[in-house]
């Protein structure tokens, strides 16, 4: 069997609660900056949750008023992140049918769904926006990005809850390996900060009820963690077949060396360490690596009491305790379908810069977390490979293995 060609990462774009682009986001993560704030809006008054992590920069600062008005917020985020990633990659010139788009999301255009339902109930059918359907459909972000870039190799939308963005990268990897694309623009987006969604997550006891000091609420692996903080945002990476990227002289951020997409088939919302172990081990095999090859772990780590313990046990079993572990949701909150893509980017930049972000708000490590969690100060070092985990409601387990460009 011929040797499999590598898949390189050549561009990155992001808009998050801590930064309006990828560079600003990374700088904020290294600085320990939190994007969590108090919910002071009038509509939030009766909610059982009091904090959220909204975008640091509005998409309308990058989009024209004409294009923004026909896009749901999640589609706006997708365009902002994808355009930055495309520019960062040097706008690769490829046959349009060899360029694919894969943008995952957990809830799609739910803000449009809820908002237009209010219009319908209040004013009737004739007052609905003619843009309602393309704004609410989950494939909208991928479709708009494909049209914006002229990508005709397929526009796909994994919807796997909080694993959506990571699954999008895994699918992009598969498309290139299968010879179906030379370039794939892949990542995840989410925008669902709304009283309905916040209340729904709160009813299942997933969100932290804390009201004091918003920036301290998200605290992965800490003994005082009490649930996650809902966030919004997007992160998109440009993946390229190595031969294509090298031939055009592309700047390389790193390599997406392996991936796995599994399902626990166990419980609709509970974390399953066994399923996570399987996902990590499959990703390592796909990358042709063993546990000791992993020098850094970017944990899914949402700050829930049971979820963090399940992942800690899975990482300990599948990788060991030698690799420093970061958990950037302590700063961004949980960007749901976008979080896996941002986790992959954080892992790549950790390898590139030789610095792993410290977990914010980790005052007392849960003694049941038997891992080398980075806390207090950022960890510096030289690591060749990193693991990035993403797990979602429905038993979706995705693990990615990334390597630096050395």
Coordinates of C-alpha atoms in Angstrom, one line a residue:
X1 CA 0.0 0.0 0.0
X2 CA 1.4 3.4 -0.9
X3 CA 2.3 5.8 1.9
X4 CA -0.5 8.1 2.9
X5 CA 0.0 11.7 2.0
X6 CA -0.1 14.1 5.0
X7 CA -2.8 16.7 5.5
X8 CA -1.5 20.1 6.5
X9 CA -3.1 23.0 8.2
X10 CA -2.3 26.2 6.3
X11 CA -4.7 28.8 7.6
X12 CA -6.8 29.7 10.7
X13 CA -9.6 32.1 11.5
X14 CA -11.6 32.6 14.7
X15 CA -14.0 34.9 16.4
X16 CA -14.5 34.1 20.0
X17 CA -15.5 35.5 23.4
X18 CA -11.9 36.5 24.0
X19 CA -10.8 37.8 20.6
X20 CA -12.1 39.0 17.2
X21 CA -9.6 36.9 15.2
X22 CA -7.3 34.0 15.6
X23 CA -4.3 36.0 16.7
X24 CA -6.2 38.0 19.3
X25 CA -7.9 34.8 20.6
X26 CA -4.5 33.1 21.1
X27 CA -3.0 36.1 22.8
X28 CA -5.9 36.3 25.1
X29 CA -5.7 32.6 26.0
X30 CA -2.0 32.9 26.8
X31 CA -2.8 36.0 28.9
X32 CA -5.5 34.1 30.9
X33 CA -8.2 36.5 29.7
X34 CA -11.8 35.6 30.4
X35 CA -14.7 36.3 28.0
X36 CA -17.4 35.4 30.5
X37 CA -19.6 38.3 31.6
X38 CA -22.8 38.9 33.6
X39 CA -26.1 38.8 31.8
X40 CA -27.5 42.2 32.3
X41 CA -30.0 42.2 29.5
X42 CA -33.7 42.7 30.4
X43 CA -34.6 39.3 28.9
X44 CA -32.2 37.6 31.3
X45 CA -33.9 38.8 34.5
X46 CA -35.9 35.7 35.2
X47 CA -33.3 33.1 34.1
X48 CA -31.7 30.6 36.5
X49 CA -28.3 31.3 35.0
X50 CA -26.6 34.7 35.2
X51 CA -23.5 34.5 33.0
X52 CA -22.5 33.8 29.4
X53 CA -19.6 34.3 27.0
X54 CA -20.6 36.5 24.1
X55 CA -18.4 37.5 21.2
X56 CA -15.6 39.9 21.8
X57 CA -16.2 41.6 18.5
X58 CA -19.5 41.7 16.6
X59 CA -19.6 40.1 13.1
X60 CA -21.1 43.2 11.7
X61 CA -17.8 44.9 12.2
X62 CA -16.5 42.7 9.4
X63 CA -19.6 42.2 7.3
X64 CA -21.5 44.8 5.2
X65 CA -25.0 45.7 6.4
X66 CA -26.5 44.3 3.2
X67 CA -25.0 40.8 3.6
X68 CA -25.5 40.7 7.4
X69 CA -29.2 41.3 7.3
X70 CA -29.9 38.1 5.4
X71 CA -27.7 35.9 7.6
X72 CA -28.4 34.4 11.0
X73 CA -25.8 35.2 13.5
X74 CA -24.2 31.7 13.2
X75 CA -23.8 32.3 9.5
X76 CA -22.3 35.7 10.1
X77 CA -19.7 34.1 12.4
X78 CA -19.0 31.4 9.8
X79 CA -18.2 33.9 7.1
X80 CA -16.0 36.0 9.4
X81 CA -13.9 33.0 10.5
X82 CA -13.7 31.4 7.1
X83 CA -12.7 34.6 5.4
X84 CA -9.9 35.1 7.9
X85 CA -8.7 31.5 7.5
X86 CA -8.7 31.8 3.7
X87 CA -6.7 35.0 3.8
X88 CA -4.3 33.4 6.3
X89 CA -3.8 30.5 4.0
X90 CA -2.9 32.8 1.1
X91 CA -6.2 32.2 -0.7
X92 CA -5.2 28.9 -2.3
X93 CA -5.8 28.7 -6.1
X94 CA -7.3 25.3 -6.8
X95 CA -9.9 23.8 -9.1
X96 CA -13.2 24.8 -7.5
X97 CA -14.4 21.2 -7.6
X98 CA -11.3 20.2 -5.5
X99 CA -12.2 22.7 -2.7
X100 CA -14.7 21.5 -0.1
X101 CA -16.3 23.1 2.9
X102 CA -17.2 21.3 6.1
X103 CA -18.7 23.6 8.9
X104 CA -20.2 21.9 11.9
X105 CA -22.7 23.4 14.3
X106 CA -24.8 22.2 17.2
X107 CA -27.9 24.3 16.9
X108 CA -27.6 26.0 13.5
X109 CA -29.8 29.1 13.1
X110 CA -31.8 28.6 16.3
X111 CA -31.9 32.4 16.9
X112 CA -33.8 32.8 13.6
X113 CA -36.1 29.9 14.5
X114 CA -37.0 31.4 17.8
X115 CA -37.1 35.0 16.6
X116 CA -39.3 34.3 13.6
X117 CA -41.6 32.1 15.7
X118 CA -42.2 35.1 17.9
X119 CA -43.0 37.2 14.8
X120 CA -45.4 34.5 13.6
X121 CA -47.2 34.2 16.9
X122 CA -47.4 38.0 17.3
X123 CA -48.1 39.2 13.8
X124 CA -49.0 36.2 11.6
X125 CA -47.5 34.4 8.6
X126 CA -47.2 37.3 6.2
X127 CA -44.8 39.1 8.5
X128 CA -42.2 36.3 8.4
X129 CA -38.9 37.2 6.8
X130 CA -38.4 35.7 3.3
X131 CA -34.9 34.8 4.4
X132 CA -36.2 32.6 7.3
X133 CA -35.5 29.2 5.8
X134 CA -31.9 29.9 4.6
X135 CA -31.2 31.6 7.9
X136 CA -32.4 28.8 10.2
X137 CA -31.1 25.7 8.3
X138 CA -28.1 24.0 9.9
X139 CA -26.3 23.7 6.6
X140 CA -26.5 27.5 6.1
X141 CA -23.0 28.3 7.5
X142 CA -21.4 25.7 5.2
X143 CA -23.5 26.8 2.2
X144 CA -22.7 30.5 2.6
X145 CA -18.9 29.8 3.0
X146 CA -18.9 27.6 -0.1
X147 CA -20.6 30.3 -2.1
X148 CA -18.3 33.0 -0.7
X149 CA -15.2 31.0 -1.7
X150 CA -16.5 29.5 -4.9
X151 CA -15.9 26.0 -3.4
X152 CA -17.7 23.4 -5.5
X153 CA -16.3 20.2 -3.9
X154 CA -19.2 19.8 -1.5
X155 CA -20.6 21.8 1.5
X156 CA -21.1 19.5 4.4
X157 CA -22.5 20.0 7.9
X158 CA -21.8 17.6 10.8
X159 CA -24.3 18.1 13.6
X160 CA -22.9 16.3 16.6
X161 CA -23.6 18.7 19.5
X162 CA -20.4 19.9 21.1
X163 CA -18.2 17.6 18.9
X164 CA -19.4 19.2 15.7
X165 CA -16.4 21.4 15.0
X166 CA -14.0 18.5 15.7
X167 CA -16.0 16.1 13.5
X168 CA -15.8 18.7 10.7
X169 CA -12.0 18.6 10.8
X170 CA -12.1 14.8 10.9
X171 CA -14.4 14.7 7.8
X172 CA -12.1 17.2 6.1
X173 CA -9.2 14.9 6.8
X174 CA -11.1 12.0 5.3
X175 CA -12.0 13.9 2.1
X176 CA -8.4 14.8 1.4
X177 CA -7.1 11.3 2.2
X178 CA -9.8 9.8 -0.1
X179 CA -8.6 11.9 -3.0
X180 CA -11.8 13.9 -3.2
X181 CA -10.3 17.3 -2.4
X182 CA -7.1 19.2 -2.4
X183 CA -8.3 21.9 0.0
X184 CA -11.0 21.7 2.7
X185 CA -12.2 24.7 4.7
X186 CA -13.4 23.1 8.0
X187 CA -14.4 24.1 11.5
X188 CA -17.3 24.8 13.7
X189 CA -19.6 27.7 14.6
X190 CA -22.3 28.4 17.2
X191 CA -24.6 31.2 18.2
X192 CA -27.4 30.4 20.6
X193 CA -27.3 32.8 23.5
X194 CA -31.0 33.2 24.0
X195 CA -33.3 32.9 27.0
X196 CA -34.9 29.8 25.6
X197 CA -31.6 27.9 25.1
X198 CA -30.1 29.1 28.3
X199 CA -33.2 28.0 30.3
X200 CA -33.3 24.7 28.5
X201 CA -29.7 23.9 29.4
X202 CA -30.2 25.1 32.9
X203 CA -33.2 22.8 33.3
X204 CA -30.9 19.8 32.7
X205 CA -28.4 21.2 35.3
X206 CA -25.7 21.6 32.7
X207 CA -25.0 25.3 33.3
X208 CA -23.5 26.8 36.4
X209 CA -26.0 28.7 38.5
X210 CA -23.3 30.9 40.1
X211 CA -24.0 34.7 40.0
X212 CA -20.8 36.0 41.7
X213 CA -17.7 37.1 39.8
X214 CA -18.6 36.0 36.3
X215 CA -15.0 35.5 35.2
X216 CA -14.4 32.9 37.9
X217 CA -17.5 30.7 37.0
X218 CA -15.9 28.4 34.4
X219 CA -13.4 26.3 36.2
X220 CA -12.5 23.0 34.6
X221 CA -11.0 20.3 36.9
X222 CA -11.5 22.5 40.0
X223 CA -13.2 21.1 43.1
X224 CA -15.7 24.0 43.0
X225 CA -16.8 23.6 39.4
X226 CA -20.6 23.7 39.1
X227 CA -21.4 23.5 35.4
X228 CA -20.4 25.1 32.1
X229 CA -20.8 28.6 30.8
X230 CA -22.6 28.9 27.5
X231 CA -20.6 30.8 24.8
X232 CA -20.7 31.5 21.1
X233 CA -18.2 31.8 18.4
X234 CA -16.5 30.2 15.5
X235 CA -13.2 28.7 14.4
X236 CA -12.2 27.6 10.9
X237 CA -9.0 25.9 9.6
X238 CA -7.8 25.4 6.0
X239 CA -6.7 21.8 5.4
X240 CA -4.6 21.0 2.3
X241 CA -3.1 17.9 0.7
X242 CA 0.6 18.1 1.5
X243 CA 1.8 17.9 -2.1
X244 CA -0.6 20.6 -3.2
X245 CA 0.4 22.9 -0.3
X246 CA 4.1 22.4 -0.7
X247 CA 3.9 23.0 -4.5
X248 CA 2.4 26.4 -4.0
X249 CA 4.8 27.3 -1.2
X250 CA 2.2 27.5 1.5
X251 CA 3.1 28.5 5.0
X252 CA 2.3 25.5 7.3
X253 CA 0.9 25.7 10.8
X254 CA 1.1 22.0 11.4
X255 CA -0.4 18.7 10.4
X256 CA -3.7 17.0 11.2
X257 CA -2.1 13.6 11.6
X258 CA -5.1 11.5 12.8
X259 CA -8.7 11.5 13.9
X260 CA -11.5 9.3 15.1
X261 CA -15.2 9.8 15.3
X262 CA -17.0 7.4 17.7
X263 CA -20.3 7.0 19.5
X264 CA -20.7 5.7 23.0
X265 CA -24.3 4.3 22.3
X266 CA -24.8 4.5 26.1
X267 CA -26.6 7.6 27.3
X268 CA -28.0 10.7 25.6
X269 CA -26.3 13.2 27.8
X270 CA -23.9 11.5 30.3
X271 CA -20.2 11.3 29.6
X272 CA -18.8 7.8 29.0
X273 CA -15.1 7.3 29.8
X274 CA -15.0 4.0 27.9
X275 CA -16.2 5.6 24.7
X276 CA -13.7 8.4 25.1
X277 CA -10.9 5.9 25.6
X278 CA -11.9 4.2 22.4
X279 CA -11.9 7.5 20.5
X280 CA -8.5 8.5 21.8
X281 CA -6.9 5.1 21.0
X282 CA -8.4 5.1 17.5
X283 CA -7.1 8.6 16.8
X284 CA -3.6 7.5 17.9
X285 CA -3.7 4.5 15.7
X286 CA -4.9 6.6 12.8
X287 CA -1.9 8.9 13.3
X288 CA 0.5 6.0 13.7
X289 CA 1.4 7.0 17.2
X290 CA 1.5 5.6 20.7
X291 CA 0.5 7.2 24.0
X292 CA 4.0 8.4 24.8
X293 CA 4.2 10.3 21.5
X294 CA 1.5 12.8 22.8
X295 CA 3.3 15.8 24.4
X296 CA 0.2 17.9 25.1
X297 CA -3.5 17.4 25.6
X298 CA -6.2 20.0 24.9
X299 CA -9.1 18.7 27.0
X300 CA -12.8 19.1 26.2
X301 CA -13.2 19.9 30.0
X302 CA -16.4 21.9 30.2
X303 CA -16.4 22.5 33.9
X304 CA -19.2 20.0 34.8
X305 CA -18.8 17.8 37.9
X306 CA -19.1 14.4 36.1
X307 CA -17.9 15.3 32.6
X308 CA -14.4 16.5 33.7
X309 CA -13.9 13.4 35.8
X310 CA -14.9 11.1 32.9
X311 CA -12.5 12.7 30.5
X312 CA -9.7 12.8 33.1
X313 CA -10.0 9.1 33.6
X314 CA -10.1 8.5 29.8
X315 CA -7.0 10.5 29.2
X316 CA -5.2 8.9 32.1
X317 CA -6.0 5.4 30.7
X318 CA -5.4 6.1 27.0
X319 CA -2.5 8.5 27.1
X320 CA -1.1 8.6 30.7
X321 CA -0.2 11.4 33.0
X322 CA 3.0 12.6 31.3
X323 CA 1.5 15.2 29.0
X324 CA 0.5 18.7 30.2
X325 CA -3.2 19.3 29.9
X326 CA -4.9 22.7 29.0
X327 CA -8.6 23.5 29.1
X328 CA -9.4 26.8 27.4
X329 CA -13.1 26.7 28.1
X330 CA -12.0 28.2 31.5
X331 CA -11.7 31.4 29.5
X332 CA -14.0 31.2 26.5
X333 CA -16.8 29.3 28.1
X334 CA -18.3 26.5 26.1
X335 CA -18.7 27.5 22.4
X336 CA -20.6 24.2 21.8
X337 CA -20.3 23.2 18.1
X338 CA -17.4 25.6 17.6
X339 CA -15.4 24.4 20.6
X340 CA -13.7 21.4 19.0
X341 CA -12.2 23.4 16.2
X342 CA -10.9 26.0 18.6
X343 CA -9.4 23.2 20.7
X344 CA -7.6 21.9 17.6
X345 CA -6.3 25.4 16.9
X346 CA -5.1 25.9 20.5
X347 CA -3.3 22.6 20.3
X348 CA -1.6 23.5 17.0
X349 CA -0.5 26.9 18.4
X350 CA 0.8 25.3 21.6
X351 CA 3.1 23.1 19.4
X352 CA 4.1 26.0 17.2
X353 CA 5.0 28.4 20.1
X354 CA 6.1 25.9 22.7
X355 CA 3.6 27.2 25.3
X356 CA 0.6 25.6 26.8
X357 CA -2.1 27.9 28.2
X358 CA -2.8 27.6 31.9
X359 CA -6.3 26.6 33.0
X360 CA -7.9 29.7 34.5
X361 CA -9.8 29.5 37.9
X362 CA -8.1 26.3 38.9
X363 CA -7.6 27.1 42.5
X364 CA -7.8 23.6 43.9
X365 CA -7.4 20.6 41.5
X366 CA -10.0 17.9 42.1
X367 CA -7.9 15.1 43.7
X368 CA -9.6 12.6 41.4
X369 CA -8.1 14.3 38.4
X370 CA -4.9 12.3 38.1
X371 CA -3.3 14.4 35.3
X372 CA -0.6 17.1 34.8
X373 CA -3.1 20.0 34.4
X374 CA -1.4 23.3 33.6
X375 CA -2.3 25.8 36.3
X376 CA -1.0 29.0 37.7
X377 CA 1.3 29.9 34.8
X378 CA 1.6 28.8 31.2
X379 CA 3.8 25.8 30.6
X380 CA 6.7 26.2 28.2
X381 CA 8.3 23.2 26.4
X382 CA 8.9 21.6 23.0
X383 CA 6.3 19.0 22.0
X384 CA 5.9 17.2 18.7
X385 CA 2.3 16.0 18.9
X386 CA -0.9 17.0 20.7
X387 CA -4.3 15.4 21.3
X388 CA -7.5 17.5 21.2
X389 CA -10.7 16.0 22.5
X390 CA -14.3 16.9 21.9
X391 CA -17.3 15.1 23.3
X392 CA -21.0 15.9 22.8
X393 CA -24.5 15.0 23.9
X394 CA -25.7 11.9 22.1
X395 CA -22.5 10.1 22.9
X396 CA -20.4 11.7 20.2
X397 CA -16.7 11.2 20.8
X398 CA -14.1 12.9 18.6
X399 CA -10.4 12.9 19.1
X400 CA -7.8 14.7 16.9
X401 CA -4.0 14.2 16.8
X402 CA -2.0 17.2 15.5
X403 CA 1.7 17.7 15.0
X404 CA 3.8 20.7 14.5
X405 CA 5.6 21.8 11.4
X406 CA 9.3 21.2 12.2

